[in-house]
XYZ file of C-alpha atoms in Angstrom:
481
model
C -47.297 -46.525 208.282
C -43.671 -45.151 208.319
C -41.680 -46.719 205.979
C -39.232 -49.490 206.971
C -35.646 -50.081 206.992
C -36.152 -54.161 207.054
C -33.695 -55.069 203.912
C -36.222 -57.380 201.896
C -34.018 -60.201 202.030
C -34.782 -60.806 205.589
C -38.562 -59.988 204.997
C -40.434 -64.085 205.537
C -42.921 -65.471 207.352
C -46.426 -66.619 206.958
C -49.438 -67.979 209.143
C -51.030 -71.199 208.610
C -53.856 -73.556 210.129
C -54.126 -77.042 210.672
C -56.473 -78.764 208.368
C -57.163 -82.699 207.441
C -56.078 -84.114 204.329
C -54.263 -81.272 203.453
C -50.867 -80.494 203.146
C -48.868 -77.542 203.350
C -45.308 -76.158 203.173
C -43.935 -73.924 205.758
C -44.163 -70.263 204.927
C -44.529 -70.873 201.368
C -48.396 -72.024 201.459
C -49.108 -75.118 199.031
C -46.985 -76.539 196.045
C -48.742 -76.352 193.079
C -47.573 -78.613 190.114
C -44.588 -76.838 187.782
C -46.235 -75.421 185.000
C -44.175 -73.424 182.026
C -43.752 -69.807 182.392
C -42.307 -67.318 180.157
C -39.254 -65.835 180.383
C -38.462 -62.471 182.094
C -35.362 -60.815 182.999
C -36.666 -59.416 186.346
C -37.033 -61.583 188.915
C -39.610 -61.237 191.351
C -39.514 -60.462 194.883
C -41.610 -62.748 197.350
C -42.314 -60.905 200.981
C -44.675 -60.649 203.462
C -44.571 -59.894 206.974
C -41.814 -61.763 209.441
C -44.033 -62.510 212.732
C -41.571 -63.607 215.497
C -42.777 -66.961 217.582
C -45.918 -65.854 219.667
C -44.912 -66.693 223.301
C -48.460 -67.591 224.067
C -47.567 -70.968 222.561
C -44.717 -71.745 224.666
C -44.870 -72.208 228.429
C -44.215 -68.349 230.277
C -41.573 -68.223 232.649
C -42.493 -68.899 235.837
C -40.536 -65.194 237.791
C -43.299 -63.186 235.250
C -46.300 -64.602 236.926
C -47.763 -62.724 239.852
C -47.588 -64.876 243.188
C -51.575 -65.916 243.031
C -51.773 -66.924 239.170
C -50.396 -69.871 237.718
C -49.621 -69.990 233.456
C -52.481 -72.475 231.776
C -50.851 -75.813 230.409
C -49.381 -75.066 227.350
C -51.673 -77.661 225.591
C -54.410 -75.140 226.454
C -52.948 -73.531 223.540
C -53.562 -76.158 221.315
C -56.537 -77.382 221.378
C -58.035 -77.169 217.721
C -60.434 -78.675 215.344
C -60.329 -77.520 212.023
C -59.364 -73.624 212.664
C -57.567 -72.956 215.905
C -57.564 -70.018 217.826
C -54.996 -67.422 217.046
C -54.284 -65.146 220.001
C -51.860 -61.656 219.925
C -49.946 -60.258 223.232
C -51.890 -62.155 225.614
C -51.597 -65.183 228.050
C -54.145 -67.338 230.031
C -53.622 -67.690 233.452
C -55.309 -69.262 236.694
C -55.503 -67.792 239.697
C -58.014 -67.988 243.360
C -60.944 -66.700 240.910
C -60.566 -69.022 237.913
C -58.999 -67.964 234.845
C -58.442 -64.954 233.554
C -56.769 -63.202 230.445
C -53.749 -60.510 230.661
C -51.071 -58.683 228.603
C -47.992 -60.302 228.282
C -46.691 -56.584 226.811
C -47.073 -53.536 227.332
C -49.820 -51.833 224.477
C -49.379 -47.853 223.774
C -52.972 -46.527 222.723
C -53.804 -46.562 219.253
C -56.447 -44.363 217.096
C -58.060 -48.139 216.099
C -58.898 -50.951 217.876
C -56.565 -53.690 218.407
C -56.883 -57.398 217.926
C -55.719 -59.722 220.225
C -58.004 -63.047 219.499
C -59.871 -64.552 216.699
C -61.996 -67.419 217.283
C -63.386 -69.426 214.612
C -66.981 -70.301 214.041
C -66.238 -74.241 213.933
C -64.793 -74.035 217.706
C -67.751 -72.418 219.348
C -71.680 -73.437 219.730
C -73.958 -71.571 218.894
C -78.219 -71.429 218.963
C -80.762 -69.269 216.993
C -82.498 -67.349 219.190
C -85.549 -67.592 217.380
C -87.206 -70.227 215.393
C -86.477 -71.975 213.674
C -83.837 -73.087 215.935
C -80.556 -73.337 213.806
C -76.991 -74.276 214.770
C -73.945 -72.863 213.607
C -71.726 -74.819 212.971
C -74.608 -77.747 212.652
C -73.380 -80.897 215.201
C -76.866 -82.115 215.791
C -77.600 -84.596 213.038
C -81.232 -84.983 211.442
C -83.507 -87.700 213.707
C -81.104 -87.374 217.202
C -83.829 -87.217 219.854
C -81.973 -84.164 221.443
C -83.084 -81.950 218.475
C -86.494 -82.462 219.834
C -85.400 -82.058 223.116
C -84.566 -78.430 221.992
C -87.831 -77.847 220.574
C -89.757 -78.496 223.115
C -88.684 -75.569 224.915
C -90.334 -71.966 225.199
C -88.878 -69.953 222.455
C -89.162 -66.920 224.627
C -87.645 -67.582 227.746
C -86.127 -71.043 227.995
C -82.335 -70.469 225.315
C -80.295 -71.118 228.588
C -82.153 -74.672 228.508
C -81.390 -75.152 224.800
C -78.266 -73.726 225.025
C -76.723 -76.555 227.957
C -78.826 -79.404 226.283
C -75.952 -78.277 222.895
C -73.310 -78.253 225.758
C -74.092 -81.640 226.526
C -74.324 -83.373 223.552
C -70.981 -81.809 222.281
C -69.632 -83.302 225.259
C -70.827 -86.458 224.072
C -70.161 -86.319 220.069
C -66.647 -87.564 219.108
C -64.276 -85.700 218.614
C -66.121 -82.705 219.379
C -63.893 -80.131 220.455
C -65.621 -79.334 223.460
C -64.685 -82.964 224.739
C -61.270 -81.406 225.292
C -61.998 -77.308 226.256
C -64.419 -79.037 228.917
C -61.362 -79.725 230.755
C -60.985 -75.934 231.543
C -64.542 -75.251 232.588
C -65.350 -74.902 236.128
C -66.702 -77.867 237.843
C -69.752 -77.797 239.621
C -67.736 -77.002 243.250
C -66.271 -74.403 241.240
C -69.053 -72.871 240.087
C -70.495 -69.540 241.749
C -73.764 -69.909 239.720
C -76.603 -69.904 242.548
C -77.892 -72.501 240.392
C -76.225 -75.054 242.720
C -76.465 -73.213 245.857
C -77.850 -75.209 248.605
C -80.866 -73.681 250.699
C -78.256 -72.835 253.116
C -76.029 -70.813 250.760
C -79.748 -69.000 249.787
C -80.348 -68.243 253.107
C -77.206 -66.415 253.427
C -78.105 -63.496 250.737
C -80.458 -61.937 253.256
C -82.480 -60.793 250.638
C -85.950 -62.905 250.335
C -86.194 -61.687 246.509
C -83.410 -63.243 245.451
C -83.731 -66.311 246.661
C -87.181 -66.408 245.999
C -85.848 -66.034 242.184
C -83.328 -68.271 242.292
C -85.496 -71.494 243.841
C -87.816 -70.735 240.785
C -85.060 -71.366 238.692
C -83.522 -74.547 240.201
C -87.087 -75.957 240.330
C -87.358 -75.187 236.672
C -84.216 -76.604 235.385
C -85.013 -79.613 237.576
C -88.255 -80.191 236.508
C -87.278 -79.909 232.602
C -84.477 -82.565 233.594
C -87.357 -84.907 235.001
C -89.756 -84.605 232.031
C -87.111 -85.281 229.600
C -84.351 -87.729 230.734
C -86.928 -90.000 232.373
C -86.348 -94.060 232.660
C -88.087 -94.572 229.222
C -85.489 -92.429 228.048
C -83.072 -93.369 225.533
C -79.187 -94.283 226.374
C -78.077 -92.203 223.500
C -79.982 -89.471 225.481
C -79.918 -90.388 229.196
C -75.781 -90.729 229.173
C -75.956 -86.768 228.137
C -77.104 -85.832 231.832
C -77.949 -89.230 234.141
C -78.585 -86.795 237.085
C -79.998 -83.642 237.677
C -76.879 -81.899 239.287
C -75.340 -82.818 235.889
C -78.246 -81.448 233.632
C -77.806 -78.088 236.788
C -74.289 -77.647 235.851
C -74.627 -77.274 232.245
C -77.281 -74.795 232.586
C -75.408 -72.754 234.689
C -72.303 -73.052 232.771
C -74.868 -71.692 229.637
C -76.009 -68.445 231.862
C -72.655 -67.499 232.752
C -70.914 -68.395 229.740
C -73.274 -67.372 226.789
C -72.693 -64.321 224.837
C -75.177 -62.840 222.507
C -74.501 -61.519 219.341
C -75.771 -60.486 215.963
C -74.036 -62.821 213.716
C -74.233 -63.247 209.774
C -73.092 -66.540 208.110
C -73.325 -65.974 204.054
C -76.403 -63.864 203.333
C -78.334 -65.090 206.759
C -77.972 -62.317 209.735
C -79.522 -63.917 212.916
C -79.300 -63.181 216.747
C -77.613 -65.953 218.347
C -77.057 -67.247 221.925
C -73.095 -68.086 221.785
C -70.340 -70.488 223.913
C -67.389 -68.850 222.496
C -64.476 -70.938 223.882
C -61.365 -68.172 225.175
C -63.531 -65.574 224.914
C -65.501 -66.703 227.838
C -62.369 -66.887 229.429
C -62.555 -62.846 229.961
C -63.744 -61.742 233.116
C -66.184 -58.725 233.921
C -65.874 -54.749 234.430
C -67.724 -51.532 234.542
C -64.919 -50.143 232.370
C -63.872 -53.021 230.282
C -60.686 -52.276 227.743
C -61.825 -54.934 225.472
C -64.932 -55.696 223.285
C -66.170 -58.443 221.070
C -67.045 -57.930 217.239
C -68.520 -60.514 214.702
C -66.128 -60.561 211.515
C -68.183 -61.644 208.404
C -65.746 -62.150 205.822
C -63.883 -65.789 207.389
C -66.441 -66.063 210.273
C -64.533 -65.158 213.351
C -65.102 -63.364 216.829
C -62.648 -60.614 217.118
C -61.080 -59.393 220.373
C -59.797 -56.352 220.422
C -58.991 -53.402 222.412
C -60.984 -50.369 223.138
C -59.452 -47.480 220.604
C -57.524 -44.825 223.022
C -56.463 -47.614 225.101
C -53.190 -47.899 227.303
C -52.285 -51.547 228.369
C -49.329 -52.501 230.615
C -48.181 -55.975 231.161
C -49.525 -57.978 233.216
C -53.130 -56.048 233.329
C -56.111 -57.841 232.504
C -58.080 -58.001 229.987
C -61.863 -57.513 230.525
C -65.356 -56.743 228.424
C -68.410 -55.818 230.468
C -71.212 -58.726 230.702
C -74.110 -56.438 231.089
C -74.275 -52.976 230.719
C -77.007 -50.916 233.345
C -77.863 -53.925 235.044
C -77.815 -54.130 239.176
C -76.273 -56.466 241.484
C -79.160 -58.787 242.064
C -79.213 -58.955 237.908
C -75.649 -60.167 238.029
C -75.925 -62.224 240.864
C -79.408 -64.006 238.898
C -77.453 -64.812 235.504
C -73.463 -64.711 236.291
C -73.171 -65.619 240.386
C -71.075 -62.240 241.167
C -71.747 -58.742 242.566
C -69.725 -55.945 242.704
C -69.335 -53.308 245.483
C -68.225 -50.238 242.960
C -71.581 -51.277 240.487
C -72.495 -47.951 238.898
C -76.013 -49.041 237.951
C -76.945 -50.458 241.498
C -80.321 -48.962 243.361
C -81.149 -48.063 247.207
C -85.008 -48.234 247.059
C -85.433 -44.622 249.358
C -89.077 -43.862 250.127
C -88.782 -40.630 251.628
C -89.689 -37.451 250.672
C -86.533 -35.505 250.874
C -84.529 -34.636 247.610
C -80.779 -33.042 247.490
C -79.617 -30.311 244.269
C -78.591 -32.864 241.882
C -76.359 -30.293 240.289
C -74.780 -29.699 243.764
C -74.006 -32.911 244.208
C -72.723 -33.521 240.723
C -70.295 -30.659 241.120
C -69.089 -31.486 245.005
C -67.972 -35.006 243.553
C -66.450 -33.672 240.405
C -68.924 -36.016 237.931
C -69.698 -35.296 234.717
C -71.911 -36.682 231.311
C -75.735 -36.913 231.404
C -77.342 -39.228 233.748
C -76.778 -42.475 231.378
C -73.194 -41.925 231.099
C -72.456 -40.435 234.265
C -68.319 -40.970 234.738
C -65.758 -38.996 237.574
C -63.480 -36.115 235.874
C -60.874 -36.947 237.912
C -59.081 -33.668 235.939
C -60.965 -31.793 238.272
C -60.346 -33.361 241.620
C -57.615 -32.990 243.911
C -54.694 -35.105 243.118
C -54.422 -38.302 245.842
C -58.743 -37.707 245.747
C -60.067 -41.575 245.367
C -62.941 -41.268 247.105
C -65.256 -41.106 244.598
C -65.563 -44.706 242.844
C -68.855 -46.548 241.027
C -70.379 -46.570 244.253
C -70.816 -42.415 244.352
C -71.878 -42.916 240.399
C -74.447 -45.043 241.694
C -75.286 -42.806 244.733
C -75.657 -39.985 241.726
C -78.435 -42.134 240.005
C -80.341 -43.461 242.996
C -80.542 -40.551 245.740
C -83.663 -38.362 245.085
C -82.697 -35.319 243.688
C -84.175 -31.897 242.389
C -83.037 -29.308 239.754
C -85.203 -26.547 238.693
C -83.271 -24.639 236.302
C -81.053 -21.332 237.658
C -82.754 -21.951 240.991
C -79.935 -22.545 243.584
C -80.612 -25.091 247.062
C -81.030 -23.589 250.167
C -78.299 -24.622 252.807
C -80.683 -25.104 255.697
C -83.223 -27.923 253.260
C -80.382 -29.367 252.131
C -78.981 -30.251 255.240
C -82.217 -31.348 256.293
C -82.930 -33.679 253.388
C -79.291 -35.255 253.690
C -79.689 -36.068 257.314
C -83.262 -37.592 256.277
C -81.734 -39.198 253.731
C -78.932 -40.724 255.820
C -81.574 -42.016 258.783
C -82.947 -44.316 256.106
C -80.155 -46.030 254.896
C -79.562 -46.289 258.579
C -82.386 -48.017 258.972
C -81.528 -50.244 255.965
C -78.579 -51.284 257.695
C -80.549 -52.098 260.874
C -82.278 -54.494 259.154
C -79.710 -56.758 258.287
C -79.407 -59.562 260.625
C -75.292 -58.591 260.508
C -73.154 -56.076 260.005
C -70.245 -55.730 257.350
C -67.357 -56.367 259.570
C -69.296 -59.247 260.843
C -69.576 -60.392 257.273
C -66.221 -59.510 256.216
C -64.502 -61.614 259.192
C -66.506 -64.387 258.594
C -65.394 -64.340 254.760
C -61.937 -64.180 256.325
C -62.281 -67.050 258.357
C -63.529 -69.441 255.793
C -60.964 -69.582 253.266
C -62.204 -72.972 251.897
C -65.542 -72.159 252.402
C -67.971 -73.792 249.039
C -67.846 -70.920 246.144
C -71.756 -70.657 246.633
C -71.919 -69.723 249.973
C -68.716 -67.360 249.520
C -70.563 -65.231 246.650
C -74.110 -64.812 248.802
C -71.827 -63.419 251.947
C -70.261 -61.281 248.997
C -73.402 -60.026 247.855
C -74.593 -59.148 251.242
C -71.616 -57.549 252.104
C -71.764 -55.751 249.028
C -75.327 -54.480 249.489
C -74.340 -52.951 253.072
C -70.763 -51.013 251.369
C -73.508 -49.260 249.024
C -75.270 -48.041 251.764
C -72.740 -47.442 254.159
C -70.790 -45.280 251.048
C -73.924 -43.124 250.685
C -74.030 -42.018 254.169
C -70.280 -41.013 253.833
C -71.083 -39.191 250.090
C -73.792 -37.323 252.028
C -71.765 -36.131 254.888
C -68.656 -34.857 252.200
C -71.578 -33.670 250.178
C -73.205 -31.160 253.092
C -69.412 -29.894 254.124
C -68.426 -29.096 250.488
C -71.538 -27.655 249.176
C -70.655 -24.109 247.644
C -72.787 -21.482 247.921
């Protein structure tokens, strides 16, 4: 660090938290009683850092938002129990889509990752993902019914369950901080999880798999529900979830919300299936600028940004929910697809097969097949055609390479107009078209969030295909030979 020409004197400043039964003094930690000390002739110089006012704790001025997002209340800020949430160059704010997190300064890219929140352990909720089921930090006292609850699930396949029935009872333990940060979770007409979709809003997806999937899943969530807030039930248990769109809600909140991570708490390491309140307040990408870490030492989730990383104000700040995984995946766990997904598939079952090299080189993409990315170095300044949609068309066309061995143009040709009649005949299927779909998203504004995220998906399913056909036209006109 270069040095500084800060005169000492104005060098003060200090963080503290808020605990009970415990009192500090501002920027000079606690007051011990005077004890005697021997004399010396130098006196000695107390500094440490000055940290101006954060402004994510005051309310932002209302010209610096863009014209969609509104600032969160300022008591969103302070909501704490125990250790609050300490947050660096960022702001919360709400817009169409929920909240979302984005620099309130611009961030010049560093060698090292930056921190911009730590959450403590004591604000989040947390499940082993293993037995013996443990809790961290430990709400559920010894005998409570909803520890049994818990166990009764399948440790393989049922944390999601476990996970809402924690959500729950938080809601319901005093002075729980989740009582309060429940206020800023979507309700259940805000939620996209296809969880609550109706069997209209299923219908919509045109795709029989999916919904196939996802009535499996409401039937199982109900059905769990049933067996175990029945009428014998007791009121210390049946006031966690006294219907079944209640018991719905928190499981979906639990899919969408939950992050897993490896997590050590004094010499126990464990896997755990996480609500991480703020955290879960950053929204997805395929190229995310921030990522979550597990700091051992005072038991905090970092987040910080990618090393290498240029930030402006006002962008947002994103992690990626699951890496490699396809639309439907998404659409199963989080109720969103994307129409640039690098990792979706077109299920071709011809016989026809394009140069892979060929194709790699027309589109200017580079890195092996797992880490396929666009050297945009290469291409042709004002070139943004190529997107995650032509990464994805890179994976999922059939290809050949056999070495030095170059494609002939007359096969080629062949196999991309082949190749192009099938997704043609993808698209036929489809009981509608994407304009169709796109101008009825347009003329539903206020349509429910369910029904809006299966026309998305559809839609979304027939850009894919429609891109391909486009990346295999450029493809046969800028082949080199």
């Amino acid at each position: 660090m270069a040095a500084s020409s800060l005169p000492l004197h104005h060098v003060s400043g200090c963080f503290t938290y808020p605990r009970r039964e415990t009192q500090y003094y501002q920027c000079h930690g606690w007051s011990p009683s005077p004890t005697p000390r021997a004399r010396n002739p130098l006196r000695p110089i107390n500094a440490s850092v000055e940290t101006p006012p954060f402004p994510l704790f005051q309310p932002s001025q209302p010209q610096q938002s863009p014209s969609q997002l509104e600032p969160a209340d300022p008591d969103f800020y302070k909501i704490g129990y125990v250790r609050s949430m300490r947050a660096y160059g960022i702001e919360f704010k709400e817009g169409p889509d929920g909240f979302g997190v984005y620099a309130s300064k611009d961030v010049e890219p560093l060698r090292r990752a930056r921190l911009i929140m730590e959450i403590p352990l004591e604000l989040m909720l947390t499940v082993r993902q293993k037995l013996p089921w443990m809790f961290f930090p430990d709400i559920v006292p010894i005998g409570h019914p909803i520890f049994d609850i818990i166990n009764s699930t399948n440790p393989e396949t049922d944390w999601d369950l476990r996970l809402a029935c924690l959500l729950l009872y938080a809601f319901d333990r005093a002075d729980n901080f989740w009582q309060l940060y429940g206020d800023f979770l979507p309700s259940a007409d805000e939620c996209t999880s296809l969880l609550l979709a109706t069997e209209d809003d299923l219908s919509e997806l045109q795709d029989p798999d999916l919904a196939s999937t996802m009535r499996k899943q409401q039937l199982r969530a109900l059905e769990f529900w049933e067996k175990n807030w029945h009428s014998g039930v007791s009121l210390k248990i049946k006031r966690l979830a006294r219907d079944s769109e209640r018991f719905i809600w928190a499981v979906s909140i639990a899919q969408s919300r939950c992050i897993n991570m490896q997590i050590r708490v004094g010499a126990l390491v464990q896997n755990a299936n996480m609500l991480i309140p703020y955290a879960d307040m950053l929204n997805h990408s395929f190229q995310p600028n921030c990522f979550l870490h597990w700091r051992f030492k005072d038991r905090m989730v970092e987040v910080m940004i990618n090393a290498g990383q240029r930030i402006k104000k006002g962008d947002e700040m994103t992690i990626n929910y699951m890496s490699g995984q396809q639309n439907h995946m998404l659409m199963q766990r989080y109720g969103f697809s994307s129409s640039v997904n690098t990792w979706d598939v077109i299920p071709f079952s011809s016989n026809a097969k394009i140069h892979l090299d060929s194709f790699l080189s027309v589109f200017n993409i580079s890195g092996l097949p797992e880490e396929y990315y666009h050297n945009s170095q290469l291409a042709d300044n004002g070139d943004n055609f190529v997107d995650g949609t032509v990464i994805a068309a890179a994976r999922t066309l059939p290809t050949w390479s056999d070495g030095d061995v170059p494609p002939i143009p007359s096969m080629e040709r062949k196999a991309v107009k082949e190749l192009q009649e099938e997704c043609q005949q993808m698209l036929a299927r489809f009981p509608t078209t994407s304009e169709q779909d796109q101008k009825l998203l347009d003329s539903m504004p206020e349509a429910r969030r369910t029904l809006e995220t299966a026309i998305k998906y559809r839609l979304h399913r027939k850009l894919f295909r429609e891109k391909v056909i486009k990346a295999l036209n450029i493809y046969q006109d800028g082949i080199l030979f």
